[in-house]
Amino acid sequence: MARTNPITFLQQVRQEVSKVTWPGRSEVLISTIMVIVLVIAASLFFLAADQVISWLVGLMLSIR
């Protein structure tokens, strides 16, 4: 494989970056809010699952 000149490489990177369609401010905001909401929902789900499993194990082993 041929080695690329660093200057040529940087020019190619700049060309490729110019082709990228960057998200707008509102799209980033909506995506961020969705991620935060889903992280909170997953956290609550795993908290509830952990509490139920802990209760069941305690009940089965009578460790209360």
PDB file of C-alpha atoms in Angstrom:
ATOM      1  CA  MET A   1       0.000   0.000   0.000  1.00  0.00           C
ATOM      2  CA  ALA A   2       1.387   3.394  -0.989  1.00  0.00           C
ATOM      3  CA  ARG A   3       2.125   5.900   1.739  1.00  0.00           C
ATOM      4  CA  THR A   4       0.207   9.157   1.549  1.00  0.00           C
ATOM      5  CA  ASN A   5       1.893  12.495   1.963  1.00  0.00           C
ATOM      6  CA  PRO A   6       0.654  14.166   5.215  1.00  0.00           C
ATOM      7  CA  ILE A   7      -0.350  17.307   3.319  1.00  0.00           C
ATOM      8  CA  THR A   8      -2.353  15.271   0.810  1.00  0.00           C
ATOM      9  CA  PHE A   9      -3.949  13.325   3.646  1.00  0.00           C
ATOM     10  CA  LEU A  10      -5.069  16.521   5.386  1.00  0.00           C
ATOM     11  CA  GLN A  11      -6.500  17.859   2.114  1.00  0.00           C
ATOM     12  CA  GLN A  12      -8.459  14.641   1.642  1.00  0.00           C
ATOM     13  CA  VAL A  13      -9.728  14.798   5.220  1.00  0.00           C
ATOM     14  CA  ARG A  14     -10.879  18.378   4.678  1.00  0.00           C
ATOM     15  CA  GLN A  15     -12.724  17.350   1.499  1.00  0.00           C
ATOM     16  CA  GLU A  16     -14.480  14.479   3.268  1.00  0.00           C
ATOM     17  CA  VAL A  17     -15.447  16.631   6.258  1.00  0.00           C
ATOM     18  CA  SER A  18     -17.002  19.182   3.906  1.00  0.00           C
ATOM     19  CA  LYS A  19     -19.282  16.414   2.546  1.00  0.00           C
ATOM     20  CA  VAL A  20     -20.704  15.636   6.006  1.00  0.00           C
ATOM     21  CA  THR A  21     -24.224  16.852   6.738  1.00  0.00           C
ATOM     22  CA  TRP A  22     -23.924  18.190  10.272  1.00  0.00           C
ATOM     23  CA  PRO A  23     -27.029  18.149  12.501  1.00  0.00           C
ATOM     24  CA  GLY A  24     -28.701  21.429  13.346  1.00  0.00           C
ATOM     25  CA  ARG A  25     -29.024  22.872  16.832  1.00  0.00           C
ATOM     26  CA  SER A  26     -32.624  21.701  17.282  1.00  0.00           C
ATOM     27  CA  GLU A  27     -31.792  18.154  16.153  1.00  0.00           C
ATOM     28  CA  VAL A  28     -28.916  17.967  18.637  1.00  0.00           C
ATOM     29  CA  LEU A  29     -31.151  19.316  21.415  1.00  0.00           C
ATOM     30  CA  ILE A  30     -33.941  16.813  20.700  1.00  0.00           C
ATOM     31  CA  SER A  31     -31.480  13.903  20.512  1.00  0.00           C
ATOM     32  CA  THR A  32     -29.851  14.962  23.781  1.00  0.00           C
ATOM     33  CA  ILE A  33     -33.212  15.152  25.555  1.00  0.00           C
ATOM     34  CA  MET A  34     -34.179  11.727  24.189  1.00  0.00           C
ATOM     35  CA  VAL A  35     -30.922  10.208  25.456  1.00  0.00           C
ATOM     36  CA  ILE A  36     -31.379  11.734  28.919  1.00  0.00           C
ATOM     37  CA  VAL A  37     -34.989  10.508  29.156  1.00  0.00           C
ATOM     38  CA  LEU A  38     -34.051   6.990  28.047  1.00  0.00           C
ATOM     39  CA  VAL A  39     -31.128   6.852  30.491  1.00  0.00           C
ATOM     40  CA  ILE A  40     -33.462   7.843  33.333  1.00  0.00           C
ATOM     41  CA  ALA A  41     -36.048   5.248  32.235  1.00  0.00           C
ATOM     42  CA  ALA A  42     -33.412   2.495  32.022  1.00  0.00           C
ATOM     43  CA  SER A  43     -32.020   3.486  35.424  1.00  0.00           C
ATOM     44  CA  LEU A  44     -35.460   3.284  37.016  1.00  0.00           C
ATOM     45  CA  PHE A  45     -36.135  -0.075  35.368  1.00  0.00           C
ATOM     46  CA  PHE A  46     -32.874  -1.600  36.604  1.00  0.00           C
ATOM     47  CA  LEU A  47     -33.402  -0.118  40.072  1.00  0.00           C
ATOM     48  CA  ALA A  48     -36.837  -1.746  40.252  1.00  0.00           C
ATOM     49  CA  ALA A  49     -35.523  -5.061  38.872  1.00  0.00           C
ATOM     50  CA  ASP A  50     -32.675  -5.056  41.392  1.00  0.00           C
ATOM     51  CA  GLN A  51     -35.057  -4.363  44.274  1.00  0.00           C
ATOM     52  CA  VAL A  52     -37.412  -7.168  43.215  1.00  0.00           C
ATOM     53  CA  ILE A  53     -34.575  -9.667  42.766  1.00  0.00           C
ATOM     54  CA  SER A  54     -33.074  -8.646  46.111  1.00  0.00           C
ATOM     55  CA  TRP A  55     -36.443  -9.081  47.805  1.00  0.00           C
ATOM     56  CA  LEU A  56     -36.969 -12.498  46.194  1.00  0.00           C
ATOM     57  CA  VAL A  57     -33.505 -13.742  47.168  1.00  0.00           C
ATOM     58  CA  GLY A  58     -34.012 -12.489  50.717  1.00  0.00           C
ATOM     59  CA  LEU A  59     -37.388 -14.190  50.838  1.00  0.00           C
ATOM     60  CA  MET A  60     -35.977 -17.489  49.559  1.00  0.00           C
ATOM     61  CA  LEU A  61     -33.000 -17.459  51.921  1.00  0.00           C
ATOM     62  CA  SER A  62     -34.893 -15.862  54.823  1.00  0.00           C
ATOM     63  CA  ILE A  63     -32.113 -13.355  55.448  1.00  0.00           C
ATOM     64  CA  ARG A  64     -34.300 -10.501  56.500  1.00  0.00           C
TER      65      ARG A  64
END
